[in-house]
Amino acid sequence: MSTHDAPPVARLLMRLYPRRYRAAHGQDIAAVFAETTRGLPPRALLREHVDLAAHALRLRLRIGPTDPAGRLLAGAAPVALAIAAGRALAFLPAQSYDAVHRIRYPFPALGLGNAVASAVVLLADSLPWLLALAFALAGRWRAARTTGALAALTSIGLQLREPVHSLWQVYCTAVPAIVGALLLLAPTGLVDATARGRREAAALALGIAVPMIAVLHYEVPLLDTLILSRASTLTLWQCTVVAVLLLLRLSGRRLDGFRAAGVLLAVLPWLTNLVLAAADSSERSPVVALYGGACLAPLAVAAALAGAVRVGRRVRANEPSRPA
């Protein structure tokens, strides 16, 4: 089977492969793709298209399973998904309440149809991320990656319903785009889908969401001197929770530097607001610097503690054993 015999969408995606690789392996890729997708339902076919595009991009960007960048992305992707799902879960109760309220009490001039559509839009930014996390916790990373990419596209689409006229909209568009890219580009075979990895993702998502649900519901006044928004407070708390995971990965007996660095890479998308705030002349520089320091401090403390643990372990290992 030649590449010209492949379906139009597959031919388009195959053009993402490097030219030399496509010339050498294009026919084999087309044959395997046709054999794999024969008779598949639409959802499974979509997953195969996503896999084809992701594999091509990984080869073009040199982030395959044997490349350091591939190992780094594999360590970052499940953490980024857990953070995104934890943030979505934190806002879900308030969004659900608003959605139900709009349906129960629709605006008289707009009717029930508009109320239902408005409720769907409210929940559309959260539920896909939670579904992606559910797939990841079930050990189905390919489905989690595809669903997470669709969740990112949904979030971007919701932001782009209105013309972009503020840095906050840029931030809300850039974050899901970066997270979706992390999910798509991470080599599937290197992502930790073991029971331990799934427990880490669940604990991270719940650790971010559960305390913040209480904070948002009871409107606990946190750091009023900084005049933090709800999203900024959530980012500050999320860095504290992620710092615990960073400490565990850095202080383990068998250190995997790429998985530890992946934690830092996973949290970076939500810190792009610091860059945008610094670029906005209307923001007060001391407030931005203080908020940035508060976000980064837990991560720095975790790295320092992990270093102390490893030094202490090495010292104990080098101590001469006492005679009996």
PDB file of C-alpha atoms in Angstrom:
ATOM      1  CA  MET A   1       0.000   0.000   0.000  1.00  0.00           C
ATOM      2  CA  SER A   2       1.404   3.421  -0.959  1.00  0.00           C
ATOM      3  CA  THR A   3       0.944   6.678   0.891  1.00  0.00           C
ATOM      4  CA  HIS A   4      -1.354   7.869  -1.918  1.00  0.00           C
ATOM      5  CA  ASP A   5      -3.798   5.066  -1.052  1.00  0.00           C
ATOM      6  CA  ALA A   6      -4.114   6.220   2.564  1.00  0.00           C
ATOM      7  CA  PRO A   7      -7.189   8.206   3.635  1.00  0.00           C
ATOM      8  CA  PRO A   8      -6.933  11.977   3.084  1.00  0.00           C
ATOM      9  CA  VAL A   9      -6.585  12.798   6.798  1.00  0.00           C
ATOM     10  CA  ALA A  10      -3.834  10.203   7.230  1.00  0.00           C
ATOM     11  CA  ARG A  11      -1.977  11.548   4.170  1.00  0.00           C
ATOM     12  CA  LEU A  12      -2.132  15.036   5.616  1.00  0.00           C
ATOM     13  CA  LEU A  13      -0.818  13.889   8.990  1.00  0.00           C
ATOM     14  CA  MET A  14       1.946  11.832   7.400  1.00  0.00           C
ATOM     15  CA  ARG A  15       3.341  15.010   5.895  1.00  0.00           C
ATOM     16  CA  LEU A  16       4.329  15.940   9.443  1.00  0.00           C
ATOM     17  CA  TYR A  17       7.045  13.263   9.334  1.00  0.00           C
ATOM     18  CA  PRO A  18      10.557  14.358   8.306  1.00  0.00           C
ATOM     19  CA  ARG A  19      10.994  14.049   4.549  1.00  0.00           C
ATOM     20  CA  ARG A  20      13.752  11.431   4.697  1.00  0.00           C
ATOM     21  CA  TYR A  21      11.893   9.317   7.215  1.00  0.00           C
ATOM     22  CA  ARG A  22       8.728   9.564   5.140  1.00  0.00           C
ATOM     23  CA  ALA A  23      10.589   8.506   2.000  1.00  0.00           C
ATOM     24  CA  ALA A  24      12.099   5.494   3.758  1.00  0.00           C
ATOM     25  CA  HIS A  25       9.140   4.328   5.826  1.00  0.00           C
ATOM     26  CA  GLY A  26       6.080   6.060   4.363  1.00  0.00           C
ATOM     27  CA  GLN A  27       4.634   2.973   2.702  1.00  0.00           C
ATOM     28  CA  ASP A  28       5.096   0.855   5.832  1.00  0.00           C
ATOM     29  CA  ILE A  29       3.425   3.524   7.975  1.00  0.00           C
ATOM     30  CA  ALA A  30       0.499   3.765   5.557  1.00  0.00           C
ATOM     31  CA  ALA A  31       0.074  -0.021   5.484  1.00  0.00           C
ATOM     32  CA  VAL A  32       0.179  -0.380   9.262  1.00  0.00           C
ATOM     33  CA  PHE A  33      -2.204   2.542   9.707  1.00  0.00           C
ATOM     34  CA  ALA A  34      -4.695   1.096   7.216  1.00  0.00           C
ATOM     35  CA  GLU A  35      -4.535  -2.321   8.884  1.00  0.00           C
ATOM     36  CA  THR A  36      -4.914  -0.849  12.371  1.00  0.00           C
ATOM     37  CA  THR A  37      -7.824   1.448  11.562  1.00  0.00           C
ATOM     38  CA  ARG A  38      -9.877  -0.926   9.399  1.00  0.00           C
ATOM     39  CA  GLY A  39     -13.388  -1.099  10.845  1.00  0.00           C
ATOM     40  CA  LEU A  40     -12.665   1.105  13.863  1.00  0.00           C
ATOM     41  CA  PRO A  41     -15.441   3.292  15.301  1.00  0.00           C
ATOM     42  CA  PRO A  42     -15.009   7.077  15.000  1.00  0.00           C
ATOM     43  CA  ARG A  43     -13.657   7.572  18.524  1.00  0.00           C
ATOM     44  CA  ALA A  44     -10.974   4.905  18.133  1.00  0.00           C
ATOM     45  CA  LEU A  45     -10.137   6.274  14.680  1.00  0.00           C
ATOM     46  CA  LEU A  46      -9.642   9.732  16.176  1.00  0.00           C
ATOM     47  CA  ARG A  47      -7.236   8.239  18.725  1.00  0.00           C
ATOM     48  CA  GLU A  48      -5.209   6.605  15.942  1.00  0.00           C
ATOM     49  CA  HIS A  49      -5.023   9.920  14.062  1.00  0.00           C
ATOM     50  CA  VAL A  50      -3.767  11.631  17.239  1.00  0.00           C
ATOM     51  CA  ASP A  51      -1.144   8.911  17.719  1.00  0.00           C
ATOM     52  CA  LEU A  52       0.015   9.277  14.111  1.00  0.00           C
ATOM     53  CA  ALA A  53       0.406  13.048  14.439  1.00  0.00           C
ATOM     54  CA  ALA A  54       2.134  12.779  17.826  1.00  0.00           C
ATOM     55  CA  HIS A  55       4.628  10.207  16.565  1.00  0.00           C
ATOM     56  CA  ALA A  56       5.466  12.387  13.570  1.00  0.00           C
ATOM     57  CA  LEU A  57       5.984  15.474  15.727  1.00  0.00           C
ATOM     58  CA  ARG A  58       8.160  13.565  18.201  1.00  0.00           C
ATOM     59  CA  LEU A  59      10.416  12.418  15.359  1.00  0.00           C
ATOM     60  CA  ARG A  60      10.589  15.890  13.843  1.00  0.00           C
ATOM     61  CA  LEU A  61      11.366  17.503  17.209  1.00  0.00           C
ATOM     62  CA  ARG A  62      13.752  14.687  18.244  1.00  0.00           C
ATOM     63  CA  ILE A  63      11.912  13.825  21.440  1.00  0.00           C
ATOM     64  CA  GLY A  64      11.635  10.087  20.996  1.00  0.00           C
ATOM     65  CA  PRO A  65      11.905   7.471  23.777  1.00  0.00           C
ATOM     66  CA  THR A  66      15.700   7.410  23.518  1.00  0.00           C
ATOM     67  CA  ASP A  67      16.108  11.185  23.660  1.00  0.00           C
ATOM     68  CA  PRO A  68      16.533  13.141  26.920  1.00  0.00           C
ATOM     69  CA  ALA A  69      13.723  15.481  25.878  1.00  0.00           C
ATOM     70  CA  GLY A  70      11.396  12.508  25.532  1.00  0.00           C
ATOM     71  CA  ARG A  71      12.157  11.337  29.069  1.00  0.00           C
ATOM     72  CA  LEU A  72      11.632  14.873  30.368  1.00  0.00           C
ATOM     73  CA  LEU A  73       8.244  15.193  28.657  1.00  0.00           C
ATOM     74  CA  ALA A  74       7.199  11.736  29.870  1.00  0.00           C
ATOM     75  CA  GLY A  75       7.848  12.860  33.433  1.00  0.00           C
ATOM     76  CA  ALA A  76       5.960  16.134  32.919  1.00  0.00           C
ATOM     77  CA  ALA A  77       2.845  14.982  31.044  1.00  0.00           C
ATOM     78  CA  PRO A  78       0.994  13.061  33.823  1.00  0.00           C
ATOM     79  CA  VAL A  79       1.817  15.789  36.342  1.00  0.00           C
ATOM     80  CA  ALA A  80       0.499  18.500  34.010  1.00  0.00           C
ATOM     81  CA  LEU A  81      -2.690  16.498  33.452  1.00  0.00           C
ATOM     82  CA  ALA A  82      -3.183  15.993  37.192  1.00  0.00           C
ATOM     83  CA  ILE A  83      -2.694  19.726  37.834  1.00  0.00           C
ATOM     84  CA  ALA A  84      -5.170  20.677  35.100  1.00  0.00           C
ATOM     85  CA  ALA A  85      -7.723  18.188  36.420  1.00  0.00           C
ATOM     86  CA  GLY A  86      -7.187  19.326  40.010  1.00  0.00           C
ATOM     87  CA  ARG A  87      -7.810  22.934  39.045  1.00  0.00           C
ATOM     88  CA  ALA A  88     -10.915  21.921  37.102  1.00  0.00           C
ATOM     89  CA  LEU A  89     -12.206  19.942  40.079  1.00  0.00           C
ATOM     90  CA  ALA A  90     -11.608  22.913  42.394  1.00  0.00           C
ATOM     91  CA  PHE A  91     -13.943  25.107  40.359  1.00  0.00           C
ATOM     92  CA  LEU A  92     -16.443  22.358  39.472  1.00  0.00           C
ATOM     93  CA  PRO A  93     -18.807  22.756  42.490  1.00  0.00           C
ATOM     94  CA  ALA A  94     -19.231  26.496  41.876  1.00  0.00           C
ATOM     95  CA  GLN A  95     -19.652  25.949  38.141  1.00  0.00           C
ATOM     96  CA  SER A  96     -22.199  23.178  38.726  1.00  0.00           C
ATOM     97  CA  TYR A  97     -24.189  25.389  41.083  1.00  0.00           C
ATOM     98  CA  ASP A  98     -24.213  28.207  38.535  1.00  0.00           C
ATOM     99  CA  ALA A  99     -25.210  25.803  35.744  1.00  0.00           C
ATOM    100  CA  VAL A 100     -28.138  24.388  37.730  1.00  0.00           C
ATOM    101  CA  HIS A 101     -29.221  27.869  38.796  1.00  0.00           C
ATOM    102  CA  ARG A 102     -29.278  29.077  35.194  1.00  0.00           C
ATOM    103  CA  ILE A 103     -31.452  26.142  34.146  1.00  0.00           C
ATOM    104  CA  ARG A 104     -33.844  26.504  37.067  1.00  0.00           C
ATOM    105  CA  TYR A 105     -34.156  30.249  36.680  1.00  0.00           C
ATOM    106  CA  PRO A 106     -33.570  31.105  32.998  1.00  0.00           C
ATOM    107  CA  PHE A 107     -33.771  34.676  31.831  1.00  0.00           C
ATOM    108  CA  PRO A 108     -37.355  35.262  30.649  1.00  0.00           C
ATOM    109  CA  ALA A 109     -36.305  36.943  27.423  1.00  0.00           C
ATOM    110  CA  LEU A 110     -33.840  34.178  26.447  1.00  0.00           C
ATOM    111  CA  GLY A 111     -35.675  30.989  27.382  1.00  0.00           C
ATOM    112  CA  LEU A 112     -34.629  27.549  28.579  1.00  0.00           C
ATOM    113  CA  GLY A 113     -32.576  26.730  25.488  1.00  0.00           C
ATOM    114  CA  ASN A 114     -30.189  29.578  26.120  1.00  0.00           C
ATOM    115  CA  ALA A 115     -29.960  28.575  29.795  1.00  0.00           C
ATOM    116  CA  VAL A 116     -29.012  24.994  28.903  1.00  0.00           C
ATOM    117  CA  ALA A 117     -26.429  26.177  26.369  1.00  0.00           C
ATOM    118  CA  SER A 118     -24.970  28.545  28.949  1.00  0.00           C
ATOM    119  CA  ALA A 119     -24.787  25.728  31.512  1.00  0.00           C
ATOM    120  CA  VAL A 120     -23.002  23.468  29.026  1.00  0.00           C
ATOM    121  CA  VAL A 121     -20.436  26.182  28.326  1.00  0.00           C
ATOM    122  CA  LEU A 122     -19.838  26.582  32.071  1.00  0.00           C
ATOM    123  CA  LEU A 123     -19.057  22.873  32.503  1.00  0.00           C
ATOM    124  CA  ALA A 124     -17.279  22.334  29.188  1.00  0.00           C
ATOM    125  CA  ASP A 125     -14.066  23.831  30.546  1.00  0.00           C
ATOM    126  CA  SER A 126     -13.844  21.361  33.469  1.00  0.00           C
ATOM    127  CA  LEU A 127     -15.425  18.002  32.671  1.00  0.00           C
ATOM    128  CA  PRO A 128     -13.096  16.999  29.774  1.00  0.00           C
ATOM    129  CA  TRP A 129     -10.042  17.409  32.020  1.00  0.00           C
ATOM    130  CA  LEU A 130     -11.637  15.218  34.678  1.00  0.00           C
ATOM    131  CA  LEU A 131     -12.468  12.579  32.063  1.00  0.00           C
ATOM    132  CA  ALA A 132      -8.847  12.626  30.859  1.00  0.00           C
ATOM    133  CA  LEU A 133      -7.631  12.143  34.433  1.00  0.00           C
ATOM    134  CA  ALA A 134     -10.086   9.251  34.876  1.00  0.00           C
ATOM    135  CA  PHE A 135      -8.564   7.513  31.849  1.00  0.00           C
ATOM    136  CA  ALA A 136      -5.062   8.083  33.247  1.00  0.00           C
ATOM    137  CA  LEU A 137      -6.018   6.660  36.641  1.00  0.00           C
ATOM    138  CA  ALA A 138      -7.449   3.610  34.865  1.00  0.00           C
ATOM    139  CA  GLY A 139      -4.071   3.035  33.212  1.00  0.00           C
ATOM    140  CA  ARG A 140      -5.314   4.024  29.742  1.00  0.00           C
ATOM    141  CA  TRP A 141      -2.759   6.696  28.924  1.00  0.00           C
ATOM    142  CA  ARG A 142      -3.465   6.821  25.189  1.00  0.00           C
ATOM    143  CA  ALA A 143      -7.114   7.613  25.863  1.00  0.00           C
ATOM    144  CA  ALA A 144      -6.077  10.106  28.561  1.00  0.00           C
ATOM    145  CA  ARG A 145      -3.714  11.853  26.148  1.00  0.00           C
ATOM    146  CA  THR A 146      -6.328  12.122  23.407  1.00  0.00           C
ATOM    147  CA  THR A 147      -9.010  13.334  25.812  1.00  0.00           C
ATOM    148  CA  GLY A 148      -6.591  15.814  27.380  1.00  0.00           C
ATOM    149  CA  ALA A 149      -5.717  17.211  23.955  1.00  0.00           C
ATOM    150  CA  LEU A 150      -9.424  17.624  23.182  1.00  0.00           C
ATOM    151  CA  ALA A 151      -9.917  19.273  26.590  1.00  0.00           C
ATOM    152  CA  ALA A 152      -7.148  21.730  25.730  1.00  0.00           C
ATOM    153  CA  LEU A 153      -8.754  22.530  22.378  1.00  0.00           C
ATOM    154  CA  THR A 154     -12.109  23.030  24.126  1.00  0.00           C
ATOM    155  CA  SER A 155     -10.582  25.427  26.650  1.00  0.00           C
ATOM    156  CA  ILE A 156      -8.879  27.383  23.878  1.00  0.00           C
ATOM    157  CA  GLY A 157     -12.104  27.527  21.866  1.00  0.00           C
ATOM    158  CA  LEU A 158     -14.045  28.840  24.849  1.00  0.00           C
ATOM    159  CA  GLN A 159     -11.489  31.599  25.322  1.00  0.00           C
ATOM    160  CA  LEU A 160     -11.503  32.539  21.657  1.00  0.00           C
ATOM    161  CA  ARG A 161     -15.280  33.005  21.508  1.00  0.00           C
ATOM    162  CA  GLU A 162     -14.519  36.645  22.238  1.00  0.00           C
ATOM    163  CA  PRO A 163     -11.717  38.716  20.670  1.00  0.00           C
ATOM    164  CA  VAL A 164      -8.545  38.627  22.739  1.00  0.00           C
ATOM    165  CA  HIS A 165      -8.149  42.064  24.298  1.00  0.00           C
ATOM    166  CA  SER A 166      -6.365  41.390  27.600  1.00  0.00           C
ATOM    167  CA  LEU A 167      -3.268  39.635  28.870  1.00  0.00           C
ATOM    168  CA  TRP A 168      -5.471  37.460  31.073  1.00  0.00           C
ATOM    169  CA  GLN A 169      -7.134  36.012  27.971  1.00  0.00           C
ATOM    170  CA  VAL A 170      -3.699  35.348  26.504  1.00  0.00           C
ATOM    171  CA  TYR A 171      -2.783  33.482  29.686  1.00  0.00           C
ATOM    172  CA  CYS A 172      -6.015  31.447  29.673  1.00  0.00           C
ATOM    173  CA  THR A 173      -5.356  30.493  26.050  1.00  0.00           C
ATOM    174  CA  ALA A 174      -1.648  29.750  26.382  1.00  0.00           C
ATOM    175  CA  VAL A 175      -1.923  27.438  29.406  1.00  0.00           C
ATOM    176  CA  PRO A 176      -4.175  24.755  27.850  1.00  0.00           C
ATOM    177  CA  ALA A 177      -2.181  24.985  24.619  1.00  0.00           C
ATOM    178  CA  ILE A 178       1.059  24.210  26.469  1.00  0.00           C
ATOM    179  CA  VAL A 179      -0.528  21.427  28.536  1.00  0.00           C
ATOM    180  CA  GLY A 180      -2.051  19.867  25.421  1.00  0.00           C
ATOM    181  CA  ALA A 181       1.348  19.965  23.705  1.00  0.00           C
ATOM    182  CA  LEU A 182       2.965  18.234  26.698  1.00  0.00           C
ATOM    183  CA  LEU A 183       0.377  15.462  26.570  1.00  0.00           C
ATOM    184  CA  LEU A 184       0.700  14.938  22.825  1.00  0.00           C
ATOM    185  CA  LEU A 185       4.488  15.013  22.645  1.00  0.00           C
ATOM    186  CA  ALA A 186       5.284  12.784  25.641  1.00  0.00           C
ATOM    187  CA  PRO A 187       6.339   9.284  24.458  1.00  0.00           C
ATOM    188  CA  THR A 188       3.561   6.937  25.531  1.00  0.00           C
ATOM    189  CA  GLY A 189       5.889   4.076  26.426  1.00  0.00           C
ATOM    190  CA  LEU A 190       7.826   6.180  28.941  1.00  0.00           C
ATOM    191  CA  VAL A 191       4.869   7.647  30.839  1.00  0.00           C
ATOM    192  CA  ASP A 192       4.569   6.100  34.304  1.00  0.00           C
ATOM    193  CA  ALA A 193       1.276   4.200  34.120  1.00  0.00           C
ATOM    194  CA  THR A 194       2.119   1.931  37.068  1.00  0.00           C
ATOM    195  CA  ALA A 195       0.019   1.822  40.219  1.00  0.00           C
ATOM    196  CA  ARG A 196       2.497   4.170  41.886  1.00  0.00           C
ATOM    197  CA  GLY A 197       2.256   6.694  39.065  1.00  0.00           C
ATOM    198  CA  ARG A 198      -1.535   6.566  39.134  1.00  0.00           C
ATOM    199  CA  ARG A 199      -1.564   7.096  42.907  1.00  0.00           C
ATOM    200  CA  GLU A 200       0.712  10.122  42.486  1.00  0.00           C
ATOM    201  CA  ALA A 201      -1.619  11.649  39.883  1.00  0.00           C
ATOM    202  CA  ALA A 202      -4.718  11.046  42.018  1.00  0.00           C
ATOM    203  CA  ALA A 203      -3.088  12.445  45.172  1.00  0.00           C
ATOM    204  CA  LEU A 204      -1.834  15.506  43.301  1.00  0.00           C
ATOM    205  CA  ALA A 205      -5.231  16.304  41.765  1.00  0.00           C
ATOM    206  CA  LEU A 206      -7.101  15.810  45.052  1.00  0.00           C
ATOM    207  CA  GLY A 207      -4.440  17.677  47.037  1.00  0.00           C
ATOM    208  CA  ILE A 208      -4.925  20.690  44.787  1.00  0.00           C
ATOM    209  CA  ALA A 209      -8.719  20.515  44.567  1.00  0.00           C
ATOM    210  CA  VAL A 210     -10.098  19.535  47.970  1.00  0.00           C
ATOM    211  CA  PRO A 211      -8.647  22.358  50.114  1.00  0.00           C
ATOM    212  CA  MET A 212      -9.386  24.915  47.404  1.00  0.00           C
ATOM    213  CA  ILE A 213     -13.014  23.777  47.140  1.00  0.00           C
ATOM    214  CA  ALA A 214     -13.411  24.740  50.797  1.00  0.00           C
ATOM    215  CA  VAL A 215     -11.538  28.026  50.303  1.00  0.00           C
ATOM    216  CA  LEU A 216     -13.643  29.006  47.305  1.00  0.00           C
ATOM    217  CA  HIS A 217     -16.920  27.863  48.867  1.00  0.00           C
ATOM    218  CA  TYR A 218     -16.465  29.618  52.196  1.00  0.00           C
ATOM    219  CA  GLU A 219     -14.570  32.546  50.650  1.00  0.00           C
ATOM    220  CA  VAL A 220     -11.686  32.231  53.085  1.00  0.00           C
ATOM    221  CA  PRO A 221      -9.718  35.496  52.974  1.00  0.00           C
ATOM    222  CA  LEU A 222      -6.229  34.385  51.916  1.00  0.00           C
ATOM    223  CA  LEU A 223      -3.428  36.891  51.499  1.00  0.00           C
ATOM    224  CA  ASP A 224      -5.717  39.866  51.240  1.00  0.00           C
ATOM    225  CA  THR A 225      -2.725  42.176  51.169  1.00  0.00           C
ATOM    226  CA  LEU A 226      -1.853  40.831  47.725  1.00  0.00           C
ATOM    227  CA  ILE A 227      -5.418  41.199  46.466  1.00  0.00           C
ATOM    228  CA  LEU A 228      -5.195  37.741  44.887  1.00  0.00           C
ATOM    229  CA  SER A 229      -7.850  36.484  42.528  1.00  0.00           C
ATOM    230  CA  ARG A 230      -9.266  33.005  42.987  1.00  0.00           C
ATOM    231  CA  ALA A 231      -7.132  31.693  40.128  1.00  0.00           C
ATOM    232  CA  SER A 232      -3.972  33.251  41.585  1.00  0.00           C
ATOM    233  CA  THR A 233      -4.676  31.769  45.002  1.00  0.00           C
ATOM    234  CA  LEU A 234      -5.195  28.387  43.369  1.00  0.00           C
ATOM    235  CA  THR A 235      -1.862  28.674  41.535  1.00  0.00           C
ATOM    236  CA  LEU A 236      -0.103  29.554  44.772  1.00  0.00           C
ATOM    237  CA  TRP A 237      -1.592  26.505  46.513  1.00  0.00           C
ATOM    238  CA  GLN A 238      -0.889  24.231  43.559  1.00  0.00           C
ATOM    239  CA  CYS A 239       2.833  25.113  43.717  1.00  0.00           C
ATOM    240  CA  THR A 240       2.836  24.082  47.375  1.00  0.00           C
ATOM    241  CA  VAL A 241       1.253  20.709  46.585  1.00  0.00           C
ATOM    242  CA  VAL A 242       3.531  20.099  43.606  1.00  0.00           C
ATOM    243  CA  ALA A 243       6.521  20.852  45.836  1.00  0.00           C
ATOM    244  CA  VAL A 244       5.663  17.750  47.884  1.00  0.00           C
ATOM    245  CA  LEU A 245       5.800  15.608  44.744  1.00  0.00           C
ATOM    246  CA  LEU A 246       9.088  17.249  43.750  1.00  0.00           C
ATOM    247  CA  LEU A 247      10.519  16.426  47.186  1.00  0.00           C
ATOM    248  CA  LEU A 248       9.501  12.775  46.842  1.00  0.00           C
ATOM    249  CA  ARG A 249      11.030  12.439  43.387  1.00  0.00           C
ATOM    250  CA  LEU A 250      14.284  14.161  44.324  1.00  0.00           C
ATOM    251  CA  SER A 251      14.790  12.371  47.639  1.00  0.00           C
ATOM    252  CA  GLY A 252      14.095   8.833  46.423  1.00  0.00           C
ATOM    253  CA  ARG A 253      16.868   6.286  46.702  1.00  0.00           C
ATOM    254  CA  ARG A 254      16.955   5.875  42.932  1.00  0.00           C
ATOM    255  CA  LEU A 255      17.029   9.389  41.545  1.00  0.00           C
ATOM    256  CA  ASP A 256      15.591   9.941  38.079  1.00  0.00           C
ATOM    257  CA  GLY A 257      16.583  13.483  37.218  1.00  0.00           C
ATOM    258  CA  PHE A 258      14.346  13.644  34.154  1.00  0.00           C
ATOM    259  CA  ARG A 259      11.199  12.678  36.113  1.00  0.00           C
ATOM    260  CA  ALA A 260      12.082  15.253  38.780  1.00  0.00           C
ATOM    261  CA  ALA A 261      12.707  17.950  36.187  1.00  0.00           C
ATOM    262  CA  GLY A 262       9.412  16.952  34.578  1.00  0.00           C
ATOM    263  CA  VAL A 263       7.610  18.147  37.715  1.00  0.00           C
ATOM    264  CA  LEU A 264       9.074  21.629  37.258  1.00  0.00           C
ATOM    265  CA  LEU A 265       8.241  21.617  33.562  1.00  0.00           C
ATOM    266  CA  ALA A 266       4.652  20.595  34.327  1.00  0.00           C
ATOM    267  CA  VAL A 267       4.047  23.510  36.677  1.00  0.00           C
ATOM    268  CA  LEU A 268       5.585  26.166  34.409  1.00  0.00           C
ATOM    269  CA  PRO A 269       2.500  26.758  32.201  1.00  0.00           C
ATOM    270  CA  TRP A 270       0.569  28.161  35.155  1.00  0.00           C
ATOM    271  CA  LEU A 271       3.422  30.507  36.018  1.00  0.00           C
ATOM    272  CA  THR A 272       3.318  32.274  32.653  1.00  0.00           C
ATOM    273  CA  ASN A 273       1.010  34.778  34.332  1.00  0.00           C
ATOM    274  CA  LEU A 274       4.115  36.119  36.079  1.00  0.00           C
ATOM    275  CA  VAL A 275       5.673  36.940  32.710  1.00  0.00           C
ATOM    276  CA  LEU A 276       2.458  38.548  31.487  1.00  0.00           C
ATOM    277  CA  ALA A 277       2.030  40.531  34.694  1.00  0.00           C
ATOM    278  CA  ALA A 278       5.627  41.762  34.455  1.00  0.00           C
ATOM    279  CA  ALA A 279       4.943  42.871  30.876  1.00  0.00           C
ATOM    280  CA  ASP A 280       1.813  44.749  31.945  1.00  0.00           C
ATOM    281  CA  SER A 281       2.772  48.242  33.042  1.00  0.00           C
ATOM    282  CA  SER A 282      -0.436  48.541  35.061  1.00  0.00           C
ATOM    283  CA  GLU A 283       0.713  45.809  37.461  1.00  0.00           C
ATOM    284  CA  ARG A 284       2.671  46.809  40.529  1.00  0.00           C
ATOM    285  CA  SER A 285       6.165  45.299  40.300  1.00  0.00           C
ATOM    286  CA  PRO A 286       6.568  44.603  44.045  1.00  0.00           C
ATOM    287  CA  VAL A 287       3.280  42.672  44.093  1.00  0.00           C
ATOM    288  CA  VAL A 288       4.309  40.631  41.044  1.00  0.00           C
ATOM    289  CA  ALA A 289       7.720  39.891  42.547  1.00  0.00           C
ATOM    290  CA  LEU A 290       6.209  38.923  45.904  1.00  0.00           C
ATOM    291  CA  TYR A 291       3.626  36.667  44.292  1.00  0.00           C
ATOM    292  CA  GLY A 292       6.265  35.040  42.067  1.00  0.00           C
ATOM    293  CA  GLY A 293       8.501  34.440  45.053  1.00  0.00           C
ATOM    294  CA  ALA A 294       5.609  32.923  46.998  1.00  0.00           C
ATOM    295  CA  CYS A 295       4.913  30.520  44.103  1.00  0.00           C
ATOM    296  CA  LEU A 296       8.537  29.481  43.634  1.00  0.00           C
ATOM    297  CA  ALA A 297       9.508  29.300  47.318  1.00  0.00           C
ATOM    298  CA  PRO A 298       7.867  25.892  48.033  1.00  0.00           C
ATOM    299  CA  LEU A 299       9.628  24.366  45.030  1.00  0.00           C
ATOM    300  CA  ALA A 300      12.976  25.788  46.161  1.00  0.00           C
ATOM    301  CA  VAL A 301      12.442  24.527  49.712  1.00  0.00           C
ATOM    302  CA  ALA A 302      11.559  21.066  48.389  1.00  0.00           C
ATOM    303  CA  ALA A 303      14.737  20.957  46.292  1.00  0.00           C
ATOM    304  CA  ALA A 304      16.846  22.053  49.291  1.00  0.00           C
ATOM    305  CA  LEU A 305      15.265  19.463  51.590  1.00  0.00           C
ATOM    306  CA  ALA A 306      15.766  16.727  49.031  1.00  0.00           C
ATOM    307  CA  GLY A 307      19.417  17.716  48.683  1.00  0.00           C
ATOM    308  CA  ALA A 308      19.854  17.554  52.463  1.00  0.00           C
ATOM    309  CA  VAL A 309      18.218  14.113  52.568  1.00  0.00           C
ATOM    310  CA  ARG A 310      20.522  12.780  49.869  1.00  0.00           C
ATOM    311  CA  VAL A 311      23.626  14.235  51.531  1.00  0.00           C
ATOM    312  CA  GLY A 312      22.604  12.751  54.871  1.00  0.00           C
ATOM    313  CA  ARG A 313      21.999   9.373  53.281  1.00  0.00           C
ATOM    314  CA  ARG A 314      25.417   9.475  51.613  1.00  0.00           C
ATOM    315  CA  VAL A 315      27.129  10.407  54.884  1.00  0.00           C
ATOM    316  CA  ARG A 316      25.488   7.517  56.724  1.00  0.00           C
ATOM    317  CA  ALA A 317      26.473   5.142  53.950  1.00  0.00           C
ATOM    318  CA  ASN A 318      30.144   6.206  54.228  1.00  0.00           C
ATOM    319  CA  GLU A 319      30.336   5.923  58.007  1.00  0.00           C
ATOM    320  CA  PRO A 320      32.544   3.012  59.126  1.00  0.00           C
ATOM    321  CA  SER A 321      30.610   0.245  60.775  1.00  0.00           C
ATOM    322  CA  ARG A 322      31.207  -0.138  64.486  1.00  0.00           C
ATOM    323  CA  PRO A 323      32.741  -3.419  65.651  1.00  0.00           C
ATOM    324  CA  ALA A 324      30.380  -5.688  67.547  1.00  0.00           C
TER     325      ALA A 324
END
